[in-house]
mmCIF file of C-alpha atoms and ligand atoms in Angstrom:
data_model
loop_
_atom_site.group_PDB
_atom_site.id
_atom_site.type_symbol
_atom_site.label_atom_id
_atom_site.label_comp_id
_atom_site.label_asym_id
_atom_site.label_seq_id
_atom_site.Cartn_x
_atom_site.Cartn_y
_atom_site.Cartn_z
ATOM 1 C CA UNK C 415 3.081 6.751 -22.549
ATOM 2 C CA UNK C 416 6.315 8.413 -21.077
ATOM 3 C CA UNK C 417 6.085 10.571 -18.248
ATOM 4 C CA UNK C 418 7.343 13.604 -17.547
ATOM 5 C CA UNK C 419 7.473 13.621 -13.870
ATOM 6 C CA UNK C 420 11.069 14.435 -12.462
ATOM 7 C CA UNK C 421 11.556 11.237 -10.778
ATOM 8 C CA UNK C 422 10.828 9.651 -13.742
ATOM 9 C CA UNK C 423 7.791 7.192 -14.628
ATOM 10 C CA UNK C 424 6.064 6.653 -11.761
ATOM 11 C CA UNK C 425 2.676 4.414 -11.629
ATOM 12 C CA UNK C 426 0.318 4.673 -9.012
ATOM 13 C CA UNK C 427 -1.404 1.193 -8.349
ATOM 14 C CA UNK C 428 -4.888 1.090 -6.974
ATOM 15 C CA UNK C 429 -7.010 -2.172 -5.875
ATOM 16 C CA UNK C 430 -10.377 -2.336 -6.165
ATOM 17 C CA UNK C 431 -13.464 -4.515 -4.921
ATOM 18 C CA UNK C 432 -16.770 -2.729 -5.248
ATOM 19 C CA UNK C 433 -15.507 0.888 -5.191
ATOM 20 C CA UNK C 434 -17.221 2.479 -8.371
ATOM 21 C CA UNK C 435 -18.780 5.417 -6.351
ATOM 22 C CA UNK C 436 -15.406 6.350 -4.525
ATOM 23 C CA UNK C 437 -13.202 5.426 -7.246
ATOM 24 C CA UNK C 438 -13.956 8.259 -10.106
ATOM 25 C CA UNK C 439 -13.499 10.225 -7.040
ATOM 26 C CA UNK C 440 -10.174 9.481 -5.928
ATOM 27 C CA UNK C 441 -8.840 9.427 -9.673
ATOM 28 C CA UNK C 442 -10.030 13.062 -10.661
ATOM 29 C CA UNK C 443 -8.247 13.950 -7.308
ATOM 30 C CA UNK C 444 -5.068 12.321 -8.027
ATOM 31 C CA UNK C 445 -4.771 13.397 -11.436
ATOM 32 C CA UNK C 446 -5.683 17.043 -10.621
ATOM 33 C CA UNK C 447 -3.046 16.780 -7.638
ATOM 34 C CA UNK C 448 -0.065 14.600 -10.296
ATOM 35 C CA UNK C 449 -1.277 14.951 -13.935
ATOM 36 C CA UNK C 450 2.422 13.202 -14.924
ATOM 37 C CA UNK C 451 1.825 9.858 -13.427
ATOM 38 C CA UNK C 452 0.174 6.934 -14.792
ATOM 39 C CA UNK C 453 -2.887 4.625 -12.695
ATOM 40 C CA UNK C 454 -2.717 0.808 -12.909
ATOM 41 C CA UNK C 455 -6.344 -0.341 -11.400
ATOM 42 C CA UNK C 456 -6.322 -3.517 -9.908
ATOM 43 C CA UNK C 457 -10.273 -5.110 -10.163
ATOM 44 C CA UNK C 458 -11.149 -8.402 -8.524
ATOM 45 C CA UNK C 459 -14.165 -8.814 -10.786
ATOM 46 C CA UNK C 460 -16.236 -6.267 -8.825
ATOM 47 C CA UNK C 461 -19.588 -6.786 -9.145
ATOM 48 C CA UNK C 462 -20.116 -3.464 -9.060
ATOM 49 C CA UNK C 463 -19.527 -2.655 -12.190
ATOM 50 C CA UNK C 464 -15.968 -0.773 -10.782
ATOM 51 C CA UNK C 465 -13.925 -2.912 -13.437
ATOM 52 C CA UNK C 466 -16.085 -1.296 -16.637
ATOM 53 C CA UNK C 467 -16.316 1.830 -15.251
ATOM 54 C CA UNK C 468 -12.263 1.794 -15.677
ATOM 55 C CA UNK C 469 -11.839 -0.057 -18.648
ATOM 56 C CA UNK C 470 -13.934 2.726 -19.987
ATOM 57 C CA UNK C 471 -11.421 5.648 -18.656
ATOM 58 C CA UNK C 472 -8.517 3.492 -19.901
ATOM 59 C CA UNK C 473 -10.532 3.931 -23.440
ATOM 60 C CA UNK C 474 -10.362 7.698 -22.947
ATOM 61 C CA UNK C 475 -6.954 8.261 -20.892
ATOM 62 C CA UNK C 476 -3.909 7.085 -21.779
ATOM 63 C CA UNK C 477 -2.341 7.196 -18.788
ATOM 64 C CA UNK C 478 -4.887 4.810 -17.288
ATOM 65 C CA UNK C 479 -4.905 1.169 -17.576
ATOM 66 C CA UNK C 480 -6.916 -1.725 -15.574
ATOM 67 C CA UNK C 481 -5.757 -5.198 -14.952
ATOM 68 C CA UNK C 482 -8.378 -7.760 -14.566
ATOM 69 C CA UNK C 483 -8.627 -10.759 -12.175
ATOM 70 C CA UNK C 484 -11.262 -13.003 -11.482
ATOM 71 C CA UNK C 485 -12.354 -13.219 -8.066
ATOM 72 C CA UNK C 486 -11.647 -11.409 -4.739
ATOM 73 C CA UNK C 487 -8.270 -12.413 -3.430
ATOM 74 C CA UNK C 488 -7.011 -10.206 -1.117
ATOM 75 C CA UNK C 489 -5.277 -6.477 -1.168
ATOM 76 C CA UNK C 490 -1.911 -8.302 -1.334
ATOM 77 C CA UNK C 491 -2.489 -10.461 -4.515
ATOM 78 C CA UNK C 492 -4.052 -7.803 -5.978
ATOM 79 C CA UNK C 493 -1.036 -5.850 -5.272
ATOM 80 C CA UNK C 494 2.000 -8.160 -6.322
ATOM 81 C CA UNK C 495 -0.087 -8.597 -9.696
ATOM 82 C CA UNK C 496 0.116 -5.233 -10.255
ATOM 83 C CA UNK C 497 3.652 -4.884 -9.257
ATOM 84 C CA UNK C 498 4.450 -7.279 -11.113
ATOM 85 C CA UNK C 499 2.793 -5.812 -14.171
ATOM 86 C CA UNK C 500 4.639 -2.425 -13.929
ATOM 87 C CA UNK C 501 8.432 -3.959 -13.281
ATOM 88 C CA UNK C 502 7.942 -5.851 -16.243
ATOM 89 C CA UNK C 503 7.282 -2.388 -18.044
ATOM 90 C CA UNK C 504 9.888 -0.663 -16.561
ATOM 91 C CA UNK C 505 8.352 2.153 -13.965
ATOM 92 C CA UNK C 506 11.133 3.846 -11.976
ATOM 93 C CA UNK C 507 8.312 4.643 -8.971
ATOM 94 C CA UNK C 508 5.299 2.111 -7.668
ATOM 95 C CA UNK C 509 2.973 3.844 -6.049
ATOM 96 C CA UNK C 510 -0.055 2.179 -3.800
ATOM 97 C CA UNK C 511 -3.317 3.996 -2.973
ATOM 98 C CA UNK C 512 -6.453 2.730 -1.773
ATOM 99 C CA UNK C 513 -9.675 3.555 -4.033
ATOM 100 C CA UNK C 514 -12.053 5.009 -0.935
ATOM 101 C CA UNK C 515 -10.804 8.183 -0.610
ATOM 102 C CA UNK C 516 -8.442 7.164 2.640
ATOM 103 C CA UNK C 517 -5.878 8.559 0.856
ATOM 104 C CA UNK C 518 -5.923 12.341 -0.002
ATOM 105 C CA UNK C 519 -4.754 12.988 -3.552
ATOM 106 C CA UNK C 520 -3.528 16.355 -2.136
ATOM 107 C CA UNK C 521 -0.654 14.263 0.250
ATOM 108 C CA UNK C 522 0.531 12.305 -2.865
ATOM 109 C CA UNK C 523 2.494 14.973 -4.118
ATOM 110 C CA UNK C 524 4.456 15.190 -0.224
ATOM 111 C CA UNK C 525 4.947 11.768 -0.570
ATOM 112 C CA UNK C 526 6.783 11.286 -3.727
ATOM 113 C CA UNK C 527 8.892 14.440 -3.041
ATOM 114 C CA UNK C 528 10.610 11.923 0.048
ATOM 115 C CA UNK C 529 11.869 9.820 -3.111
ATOM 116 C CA UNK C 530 14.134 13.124 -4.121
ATOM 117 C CA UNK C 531 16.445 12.139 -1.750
ATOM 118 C CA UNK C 532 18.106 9.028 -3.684
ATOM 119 C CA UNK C 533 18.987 7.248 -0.445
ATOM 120 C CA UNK C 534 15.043 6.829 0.279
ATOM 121 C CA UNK C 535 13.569 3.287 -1.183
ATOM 122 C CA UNK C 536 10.472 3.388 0.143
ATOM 123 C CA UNK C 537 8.124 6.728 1.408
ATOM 124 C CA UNK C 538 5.261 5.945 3.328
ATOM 125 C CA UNK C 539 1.993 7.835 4.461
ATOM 126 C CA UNK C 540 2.064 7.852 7.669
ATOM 127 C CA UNK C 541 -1.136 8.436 10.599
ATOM 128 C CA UNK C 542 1.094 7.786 13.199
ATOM 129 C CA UNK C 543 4.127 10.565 13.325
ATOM 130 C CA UNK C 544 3.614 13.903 14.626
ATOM 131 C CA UNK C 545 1.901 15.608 12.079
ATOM 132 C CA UNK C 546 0.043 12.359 10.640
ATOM 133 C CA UNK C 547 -3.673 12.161 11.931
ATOM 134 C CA UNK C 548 -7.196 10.447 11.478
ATOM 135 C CA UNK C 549 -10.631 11.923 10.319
ATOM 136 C CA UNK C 550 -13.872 10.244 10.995
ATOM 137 C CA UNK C 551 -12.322 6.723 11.278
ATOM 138 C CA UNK C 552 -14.360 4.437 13.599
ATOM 139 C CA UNK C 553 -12.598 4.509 17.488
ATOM 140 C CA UNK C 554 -12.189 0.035 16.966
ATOM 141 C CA UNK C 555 -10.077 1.355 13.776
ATOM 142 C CA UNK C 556 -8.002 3.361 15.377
ATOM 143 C CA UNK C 557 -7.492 1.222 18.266
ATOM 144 C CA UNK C 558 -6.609 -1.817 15.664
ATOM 145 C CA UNK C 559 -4.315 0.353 13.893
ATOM 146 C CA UNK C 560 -2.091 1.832 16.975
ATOM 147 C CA UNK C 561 -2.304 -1.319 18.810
ATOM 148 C CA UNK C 562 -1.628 -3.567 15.820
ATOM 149 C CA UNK C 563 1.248 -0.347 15.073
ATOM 150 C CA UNK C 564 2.935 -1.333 18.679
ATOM 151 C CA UNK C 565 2.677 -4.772 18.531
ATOM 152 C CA UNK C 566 4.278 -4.804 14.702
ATOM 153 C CA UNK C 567 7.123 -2.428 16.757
ATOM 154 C CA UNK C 568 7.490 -4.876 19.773
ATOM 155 C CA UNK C 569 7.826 -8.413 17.700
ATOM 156 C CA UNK C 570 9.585 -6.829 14.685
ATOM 157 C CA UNK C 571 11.300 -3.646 15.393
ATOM 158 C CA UNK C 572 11.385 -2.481 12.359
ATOM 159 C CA UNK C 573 11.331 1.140 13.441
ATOM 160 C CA UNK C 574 8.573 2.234 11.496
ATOM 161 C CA UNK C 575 5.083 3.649 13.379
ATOM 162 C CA UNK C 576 3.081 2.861 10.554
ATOM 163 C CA UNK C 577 3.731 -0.719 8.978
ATOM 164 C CA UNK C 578 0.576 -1.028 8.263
ATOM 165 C CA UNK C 579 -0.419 1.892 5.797
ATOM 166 C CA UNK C 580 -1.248 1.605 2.460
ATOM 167 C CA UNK C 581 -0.343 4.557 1.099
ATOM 168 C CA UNK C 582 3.075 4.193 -0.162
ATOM 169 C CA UNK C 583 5.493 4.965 -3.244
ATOM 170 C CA UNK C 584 8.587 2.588 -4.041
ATOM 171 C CA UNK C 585 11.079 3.578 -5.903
ATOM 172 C CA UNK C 586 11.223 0.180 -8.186
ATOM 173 C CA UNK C 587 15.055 -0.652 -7.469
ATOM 174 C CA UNK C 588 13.850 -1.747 -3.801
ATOM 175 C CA UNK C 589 11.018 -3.605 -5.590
ATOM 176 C CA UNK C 590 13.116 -5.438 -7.632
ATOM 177 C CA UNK C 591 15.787 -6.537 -5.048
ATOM 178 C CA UNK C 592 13.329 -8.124 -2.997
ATOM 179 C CA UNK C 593 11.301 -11.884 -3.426
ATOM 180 C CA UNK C 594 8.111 -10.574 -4.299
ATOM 181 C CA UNK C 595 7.364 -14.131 -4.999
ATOM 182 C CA UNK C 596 7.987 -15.523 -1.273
ATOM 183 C CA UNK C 597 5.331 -12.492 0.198
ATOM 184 C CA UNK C 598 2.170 -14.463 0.628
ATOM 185 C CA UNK C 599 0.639 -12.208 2.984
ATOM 186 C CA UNK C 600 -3.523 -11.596 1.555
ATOM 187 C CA UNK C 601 -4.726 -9.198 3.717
ATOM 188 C CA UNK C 602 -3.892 -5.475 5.537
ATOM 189 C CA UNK C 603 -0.895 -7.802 6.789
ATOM 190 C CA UNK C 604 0.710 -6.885 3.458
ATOM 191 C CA UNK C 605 1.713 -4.027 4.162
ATOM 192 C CA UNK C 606 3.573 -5.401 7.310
ATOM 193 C CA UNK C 607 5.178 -8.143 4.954
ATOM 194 C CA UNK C 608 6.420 -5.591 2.476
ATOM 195 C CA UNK C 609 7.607 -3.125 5.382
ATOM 196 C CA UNK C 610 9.973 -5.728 6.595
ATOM 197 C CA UNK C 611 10.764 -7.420 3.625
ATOM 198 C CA UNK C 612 12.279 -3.536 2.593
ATOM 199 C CA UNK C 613 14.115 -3.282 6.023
ATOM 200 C CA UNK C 614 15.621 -6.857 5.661
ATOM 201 C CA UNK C 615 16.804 -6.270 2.752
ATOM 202 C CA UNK C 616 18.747 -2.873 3.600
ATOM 203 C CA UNK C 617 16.212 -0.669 2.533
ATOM 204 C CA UNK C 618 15.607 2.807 3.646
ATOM 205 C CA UNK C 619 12.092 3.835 4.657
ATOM 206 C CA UNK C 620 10.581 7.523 5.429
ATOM 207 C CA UNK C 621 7.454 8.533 6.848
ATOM 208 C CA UNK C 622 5.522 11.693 5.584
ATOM 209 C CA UNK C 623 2.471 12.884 7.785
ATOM 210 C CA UNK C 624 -0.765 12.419 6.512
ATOM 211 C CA UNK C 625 -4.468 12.320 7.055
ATOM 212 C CA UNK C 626 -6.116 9.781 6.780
ATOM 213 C CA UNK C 627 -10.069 10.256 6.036
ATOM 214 C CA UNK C 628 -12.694 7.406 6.750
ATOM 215 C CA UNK C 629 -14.295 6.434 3.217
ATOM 216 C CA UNK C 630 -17.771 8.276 2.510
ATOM 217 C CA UNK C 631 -18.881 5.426 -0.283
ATOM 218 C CA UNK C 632 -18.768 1.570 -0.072
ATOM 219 C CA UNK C 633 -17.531 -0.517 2.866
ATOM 220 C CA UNK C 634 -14.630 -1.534 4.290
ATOM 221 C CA UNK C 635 -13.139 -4.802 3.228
ATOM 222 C CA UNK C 636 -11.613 -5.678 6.861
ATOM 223 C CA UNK C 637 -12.492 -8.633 8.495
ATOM 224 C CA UNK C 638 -11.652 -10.715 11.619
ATOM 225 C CA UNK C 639 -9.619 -13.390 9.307
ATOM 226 C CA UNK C 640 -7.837 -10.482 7.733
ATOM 227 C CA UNK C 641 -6.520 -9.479 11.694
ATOM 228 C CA UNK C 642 -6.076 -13.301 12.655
ATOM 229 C CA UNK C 643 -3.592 -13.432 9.476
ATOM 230 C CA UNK C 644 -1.984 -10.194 10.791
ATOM 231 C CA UNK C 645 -1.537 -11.216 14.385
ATOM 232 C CA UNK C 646 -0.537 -14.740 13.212
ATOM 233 C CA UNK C 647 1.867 -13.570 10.870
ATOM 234 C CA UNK C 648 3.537 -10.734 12.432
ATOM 235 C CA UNK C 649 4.017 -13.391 16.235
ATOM 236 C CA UNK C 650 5.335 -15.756 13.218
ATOM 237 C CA UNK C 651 7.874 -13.622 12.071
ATOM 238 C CA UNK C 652 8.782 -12.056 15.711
ATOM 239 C CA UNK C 653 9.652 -15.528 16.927
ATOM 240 C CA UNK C 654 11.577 -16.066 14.011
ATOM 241 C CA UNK C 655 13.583 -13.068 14.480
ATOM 242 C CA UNK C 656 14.360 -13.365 17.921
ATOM 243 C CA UNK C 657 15.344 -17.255 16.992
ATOM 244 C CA UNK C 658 17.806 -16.278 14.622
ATOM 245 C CA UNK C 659 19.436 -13.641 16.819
ATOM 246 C CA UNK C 660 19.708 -16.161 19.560
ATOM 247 C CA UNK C 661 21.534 -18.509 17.110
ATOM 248 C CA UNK C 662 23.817 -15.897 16.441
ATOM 249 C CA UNK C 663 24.486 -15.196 20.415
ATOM 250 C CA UNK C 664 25.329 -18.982 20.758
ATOM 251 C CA UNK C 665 27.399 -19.118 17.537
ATOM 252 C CA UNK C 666 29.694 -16.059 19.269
HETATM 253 N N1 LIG G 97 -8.443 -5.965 -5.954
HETATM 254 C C1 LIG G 97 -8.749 -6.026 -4.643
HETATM 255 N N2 LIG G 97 -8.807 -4.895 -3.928
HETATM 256 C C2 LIG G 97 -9.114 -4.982 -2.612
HETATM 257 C C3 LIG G 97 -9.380 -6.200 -1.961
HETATM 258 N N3 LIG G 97 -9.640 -5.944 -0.648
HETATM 259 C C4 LIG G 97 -9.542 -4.607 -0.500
HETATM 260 N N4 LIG G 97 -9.241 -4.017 -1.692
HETATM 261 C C5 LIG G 97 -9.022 -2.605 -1.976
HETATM 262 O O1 LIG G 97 -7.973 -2.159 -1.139
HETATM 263 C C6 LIG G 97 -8.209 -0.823 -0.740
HETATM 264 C C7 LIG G 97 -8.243 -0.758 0.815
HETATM 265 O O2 LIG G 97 -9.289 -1.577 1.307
HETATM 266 P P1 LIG G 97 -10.304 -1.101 2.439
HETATM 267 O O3 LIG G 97 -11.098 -2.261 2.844
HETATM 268 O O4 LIG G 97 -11.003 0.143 2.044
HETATM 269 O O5 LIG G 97 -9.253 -0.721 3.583
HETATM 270 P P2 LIG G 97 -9.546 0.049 4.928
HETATM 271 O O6 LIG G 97 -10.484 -0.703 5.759
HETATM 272 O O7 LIG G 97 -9.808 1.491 4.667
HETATM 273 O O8 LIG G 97 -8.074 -0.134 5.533
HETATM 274 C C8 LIG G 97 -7.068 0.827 5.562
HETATM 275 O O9 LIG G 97 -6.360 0.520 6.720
HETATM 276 C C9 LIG G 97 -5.591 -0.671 6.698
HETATM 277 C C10 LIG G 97 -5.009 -0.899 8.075
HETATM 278 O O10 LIG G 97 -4.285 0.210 8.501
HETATM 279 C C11 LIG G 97 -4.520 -0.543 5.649
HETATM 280 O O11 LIG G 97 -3.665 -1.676 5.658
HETATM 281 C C12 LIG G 97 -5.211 -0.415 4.334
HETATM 282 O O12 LIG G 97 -4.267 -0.226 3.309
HETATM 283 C C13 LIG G 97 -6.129 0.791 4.393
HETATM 284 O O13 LIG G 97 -5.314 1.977 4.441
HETATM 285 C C14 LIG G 97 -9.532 -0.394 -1.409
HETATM 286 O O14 LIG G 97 -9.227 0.279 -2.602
HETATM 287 C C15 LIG G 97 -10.225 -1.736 -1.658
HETATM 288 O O15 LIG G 97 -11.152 -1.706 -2.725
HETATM 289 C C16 LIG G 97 -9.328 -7.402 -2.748
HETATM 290 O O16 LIG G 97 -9.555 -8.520 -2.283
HETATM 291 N N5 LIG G 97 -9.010 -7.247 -4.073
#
């Protein structure tokens, strides 16, 4: 299908485990909000029965499609699969959404219009910039998500107050330039990973307020190994940072 969206083809990607009551939801919403874009579903053999229930809209709608993989393995596998999957069939935009309804189908079309500017790579949907807020979400959540925020800006100074968002469109040049095969993050920490993967590699990032809503079907997938992988990952790469600048000092 080609799309007739102004910045070209543009694919939103959405993982799923066990999200068939919010995901019909979210889709009507995005579709009603961006009818020109195309949905790549991302199932981890739910056993939910989310996987059929979008193999049987693919049926019905071309613009949707559903990759299938076999077991729960994380937001970030689920994510470079599908990544890979569109670069190989030549999307100019990657989009990522979550399935719950976190994500407002009414901010998606705000946060492809920050790709009109050509010198933007990456958009993302941000909580924490004036304007960006939370609804309903648990006070533990929002205290993970600031904190873990500050801590991302302390060891990595990336200069972005929401690494950790999932909401997100790429434009697929920035995609492409990176080593999507040497991101091995599983978890939330993803979204860190990709953040400063895009800055390292000279990438320009903007943030576009949003809100983001607590989910009103289905749980939440976090768990404490999911924040040990963050924390671990994120000191990891601060270290290494600050170790190569020093080697740079002493090299002077
Ligand atoms: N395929 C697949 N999908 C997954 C997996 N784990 C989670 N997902 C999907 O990934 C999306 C987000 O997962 P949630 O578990 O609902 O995330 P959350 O708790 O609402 O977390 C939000 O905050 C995080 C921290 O700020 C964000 O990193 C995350 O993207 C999201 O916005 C949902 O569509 C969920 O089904 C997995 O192992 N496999």
């Amino acid at each position: 299908m080609s799309s007739s969206h102004p910045l070209g083809r543009v694919l939103v990607v959405i993982p799923t485990y066990n999200e068939r009551e919010s995901l019909p939801i979210t889709v009507k919403g995005l579709f009603e909000s961006a009818p020109d874009v195309e949905l790549l579903v991302v199932d981890d053999n739910s056993p939910d029965g989310t996987g059929e229930w979008a193999e049987q809209l693919s049926a019905s709608d071309e613009r949707v499609q559903v990759l299938h993989r076999t077991a729960k393995d994380g937001l970030g596998a689920a994510y470079l699969a599908g990544f890979d999957w569109a670069l190989a069939r030549g999307y100019d935009v990657i989009c990522e959404m979550d399935a719950d309804g976190s994500h407002r189908p009414q901010d998606f079309p705000r946060l492809l219009a920050a790709l009109d500017d050509e010198s933007i790579d990456l958009a993302i949907g941000s909580r924490w910039v004036p304007g960006g807020s939370v609804e309903n979400w648990p006070k533990h959540r929002e205290f993970l998500s600031r904190g873990g925020n500050i801590y991302v800006k302390v060891m990595l100074g990336l200069g972005i107050n929401d690494a950790t968002a999932g909401f997100r469109a790429f434009r697929s040049r920035m995609l492409q330039a990176l080593d999507l095969g040497n991101v091995a993050s599983h978890g939330y920490c993803f979204q860190v990973d990709m953040s400063r993967n895009v800055i390292e590699a000279g990438g320009v990032v903007a943030e576009v307020p949003i809100t983001f809503v607590e989910r009103v079907h289905g749980v939440s997938k976090m768990s404490g190994s999911i924040v040990k992988e963050a924390l671990g990952r994120v000191t990891v790469w601060g270290f290494q940072k600050r170790g190569r600048q020093l080697t740079q000092i002493f090299r002077r």
